[in-house]
Amino acid sequence: MHAPRLLAATLVCSAALVGLTACGPTDAKKSTDAAAPSASAAPSKAPALGDLTAAEIIKKGQEASAKATSVKLTFDLTSEGLHLTGTVAQDATGNCVGQVTYGDKGAFELLRTGGKIWLKPDAKFWQVIAPEAAKAGAGKYLAGDANGPRLKDLATFCDLGLESLKKVGKNDDGTDDTAGAVKGAPKQVGSLKAVVVTDAADGEKSEVAFAAEGEPYLLQLSISGKEPSTMTFSDFQQPVAVTAPAAAQVIDAAKYLKG
């Protein structure tokens, strides 16, 4: 696959993730579940997250998740036949540290801070993005401006975590997309208990899990079907430290990545 096409696939995948963050289809279906009364809660006490309706759970999750200023995203995604896996930690100031495996095309490390991006391709990924530089660049980072050609596209992964937290349960235009959502069975996400909301349409089932205790952050969203994908969120509000590589380990991205 030629590099421009591969980069375009990255953006397609990012758009697909926006679709994943919507809990259900955009038709006029209404939530079919009802609020379950809490037998032990005092009248003045706010109900537990699991006692709310699906739409209410999503709203609480939206409010908490949108306030997050840092997060670590672990993903296993399939979009238009392309399989992507990786882990990326980011914060609201633009700091980012991550590793991405790009199907059978190779893998790369990502660093971003202070408006600069460093990308360290493995041998396979060098052959995809700049085969003429593969030998000279082996083991080194491509460095450039955060808005520079091509590096900006690959750094899309740096923004998926916080963007997904902001868009859960919403359409692309920001309108509500909780119609059709129902509560699912509780589950465990890592070490945390989670309340689950699900929806099914067009042969696919989407599942969104929010923390049952403490801040109801979005912990996981997944979709099953022809192209199963999962995104898991952790390390909320934790610092993201970025150490720029030594000058001897850096080459100028502008020399090799054009357009």
XYZ file of C-alpha atoms in Angstrom:
259
model
C 0.000 0.000 0.000
C 1.344 3.438 -0.899
C 1.971 5.828 1.992
C -0.715 8.419 1.063
C -3.333 5.696 0.938
C -2.138 4.313 4.247
C -2.320 7.733 5.856
C -5.814 8.211 4.488
C -6.779 4.919 6.097
C -5.612 6.318 9.432
C -8.049 9.196 9.099
C -10.840 6.846 8.027
C -10.209 4.823 11.134
C -10.329 7.954 13.257
C -13.712 8.813 11.757
C -14.880 5.293 12.523
C -13.938 5.818 16.144
C -16.176 8.849 16.281
C -18.960 6.552 15.157
C -18.055 4.107 17.907
C -18.462 6.776 20.533
C -22.097 7.177 19.556
C -24.080 4.788 21.692
C -26.710 3.924 19.101
C -28.250 4.744 15.723
C -29.645 8.178 15.006
C -33.266 7.194 14.443
C -36.088 8.041 16.820
C -35.933 4.894 18.951
C -36.421 5.517 22.655
C -34.620 3.892 25.537
C -36.562 0.815 26.581
C -35.260 0.490 30.113
C -36.645 2.164 33.225
C -34.900 3.529 36.262
C -34.454 0.884 38.924
C -35.232 2.264 42.395
C -32.513 2.004 45.000
C -33.808 0.047 47.980
C -31.111 1.219 50.379
C -30.470 4.802 49.311
C -31.846 7.579 51.490
C -34.220 10.012 49.721
C -31.628 12.801 49.848
C -28.822 10.661 48.473
C -28.074 10.626 44.753
C -28.865 7.245 43.190
C -26.037 4.935 42.242
C -25.028 5.016 38.596
C -26.435 1.541 38.038
C -29.858 2.666 39.272
C -30.259 5.221 36.482
C -31.743 4.754 33.024
C -29.423 4.114 30.081
C -29.761 7.706 28.862
C -29.071 9.048 32.363
C -26.014 6.823 32.728
C -24.615 8.118 29.445
C -25.266 11.719 30.459
C -23.425 11.249 33.762
C -20.594 9.565 31.906
C -20.443 12.366 29.358
C -20.217 15.030 32.051
C -17.388 13.290 33.909
C -15.441 12.111 30.874
C -15.530 15.496 29.139
C -13.742 17.027 32.134
C -10.799 14.646 31.938
C -7.518 16.450 31.215
C -5.450 13.322 30.590
C -6.053 9.674 29.747
C -4.369 6.548 28.456
C -6.095 4.846 25.534
C -5.503 1.200 24.634
C -7.109 0.160 21.362
C -7.681 -2.824 19.123
C -9.496 -1.552 16.054
C -10.564 -2.721 12.637
C -11.664 -0.276 9.962
C -12.165 -1.163 6.300
C -10.089 -4.297 6.818
C -7.181 -2.493 8.489
C -6.250 -3.814 11.948
C -4.715 -1.286 14.341
C -3.526 -1.823 17.894
C -1.720 0.405 20.342
C -1.542 2.397 23.533
C -1.391 6.193 23.670
C -1.299 8.471 26.725
C -2.179 12.128 26.231
C -3.065 15.265 28.124
C -4.971 18.428 27.273
C -1.778 20.465 26.787
C -0.766 18.339 23.779
C 1.678 15.970 25.447
C 1.522 12.474 24.007
C 3.431 9.194 24.312
C 2.349 6.143 22.381
C 3.019 3.022 20.353
C 0.936 1.947 17.357
C 0.965 -1.243 15.294
C -0.395 -0.579 11.832
C -1.683 -3.934 10.656
C 0.978 -5.856 8.732
C 2.621 -2.578 7.687
C 4.738 -2.258 10.784
C 4.720 -0.183 13.946
C 5.903 3.142 15.289
C 6.431 5.090 18.486
C 4.961 8.560 18.912
C 6.059 11.498 21.055
C 4.519 14.959 21.067
C 5.153 17.991 23.240
C 5.544 21.739 22.827
C 4.260 21.719 19.259
C 6.840 19.134 18.149
C 6.329 15.535 17.039
C 8.785 12.638 16.965
C 7.945 9.393 15.210
C 10.135 6.289 15.393
C 9.158 3.760 12.700
C 10.237 0.132 12.826
C 11.893 -1.422 9.779
C 8.577 -2.338 8.134
C 6.990 1.056 8.622
C 10.039 2.828 7.212
C 9.377 0.906 3.990
C 5.824 2.277 3.956
C 6.473 5.951 4.625
C 9.982 6.590 3.275
C 11.772 3.508 1.904
C 14.648 5.608 0.570
C 15.460 6.671 4.152
C 15.001 3.266 5.781
C 18.706 2.464 6.030
C 19.863 5.879 7.228
C 16.905 6.257 9.571
C 17.001 2.820 11.185
C 16.492 3.193 14.925
C 15.986 6.953 14.685
C 13.093 9.371 15.085
C 11.593 11.546 12.395
C 11.085 14.975 13.923
C 8.977 17.884 12.831
C 6.397 20.506 13.631
C 3.094 19.236 15.012
C 1.320 20.709 11.983
C 3.888 19.514 9.466
C 3.167 17.252 6.483
C 2.254 13.649 7.183
C 3.498 13.617 10.776
C 0.329 15.480 11.728
C -1.773 12.743 10.130
C 0.005 9.953 11.973
C -0.232 11.930 15.211
C -4.028 11.688 14.916
C -3.668 8.791 17.338
C -2.485 11.247 19.997
C -5.913 12.886 20.057
C -8.215 9.872 19.957
C -8.435 9.379 23.706
C -9.692 12.772 24.874
C -11.736 13.282 21.697
C -13.546 9.998 22.269
C -14.264 10.929 25.882
C -15.874 14.166 24.694
C -18.011 12.520 22.027
C -19.386 9.436 23.750
C -23.143 9.248 23.237
C -23.162 12.073 20.696
C -23.547 12.382 16.948
C -20.827 13.995 14.852
C -22.607 17.351 15.134
C -22.704 17.131 18.931
C -26.395 16.267 19.230
C -27.606 13.522 21.543
C -27.440 9.940 20.294
C -28.785 7.879 23.169
C -31.995 6.723 21.461
C -32.221 2.937 21.538
C -29.756 2.503 24.380
C -30.484 -0.124 27.051
C -28.688 -1.163 30.197
C -26.558 -4.261 29.970
C -25.063 -6.545 32.590
C -22.389 -4.988 34.822
C -18.801 -5.950 34.042
C -15.261 -5.582 35.251
C -12.874 -3.361 33.261
C -9.406 -3.920 34.606
C -9.650 -3.443 38.363
C -12.804 -1.328 38.176
C -16.469 -2.225 38.306
C -18.434 -0.825 35.396
C -22.032 -0.052 34.484
C -22.796 -1.037 30.889
C -25.057 0.463 28.222
C -25.613 -1.381 24.953
C -27.284 -0.967 21.580
C -27.654 -3.197 18.538
C -28.320 -2.296 14.913
C -27.405 -3.528 11.429
C -25.853 -6.732 12.701
C -23.549 -4.946 15.144
C -23.696 -4.534 18.888
C -22.083 -1.602 20.644
C -21.252 -1.584 24.346
C -20.200 1.362 26.490
C -18.903 0.882 30.043
C -18.680 3.620 32.692
C -17.022 3.474 36.112
C -19.602 2.366 38.666
C -17.806 4.024 41.582
C -16.196 7.435 41.903
C -16.215 9.613 38.796
C -18.271 7.802 36.107
C -15.526 8.020 33.492
C -15.845 6.142 30.237
C -13.789 2.976 30.781
C -14.411 1.054 27.601
C -16.344 1.120 24.374
C -16.531 -1.717 21.926
C -18.384 -2.897 18.879
C -18.876 -6.456 17.668
C -19.742 -7.518 14.146
C -17.870 -7.606 10.866
C -15.174 -5.237 12.137
C -14.883 -5.706 15.920
C -13.116 -2.924 17.786
C -12.389 -2.029 21.397
C -11.102 1.097 23.104
C -10.176 0.999 26.799
C -9.492 4.138 28.871
C -7.415 4.398 32.045
C -4.985 6.604 34.003
C -7.385 9.546 34.139
C -5.844 12.810 35.356
C -2.364 11.285 35.500
C 0.628 13.329 34.253
C 1.976 12.507 30.798
C 5.749 12.975 30.771
C 7.461 13.329 27.396
C 11.225 13.175 27.023
C 12.468 14.411 23.657
C 14.995 12.063 22.029
C 18.655 13.039 21.876
C 19.716 15.042 18.833
C 21.822 12.135 17.562
C 18.669 10.016 17.392
C 16.678 12.509 15.293
C 16.400 13.231 11.573
C 14.370 15.969 9.899
C 10.989 14.658 8.770
C 10.695 17.402 6.138
C 13.500 15.753 4.141
C 11.562 12.533 3.678
C 7.859 13.139 4.260
C 6.405 15.322 1.523
C 2.836 16.539 0.960
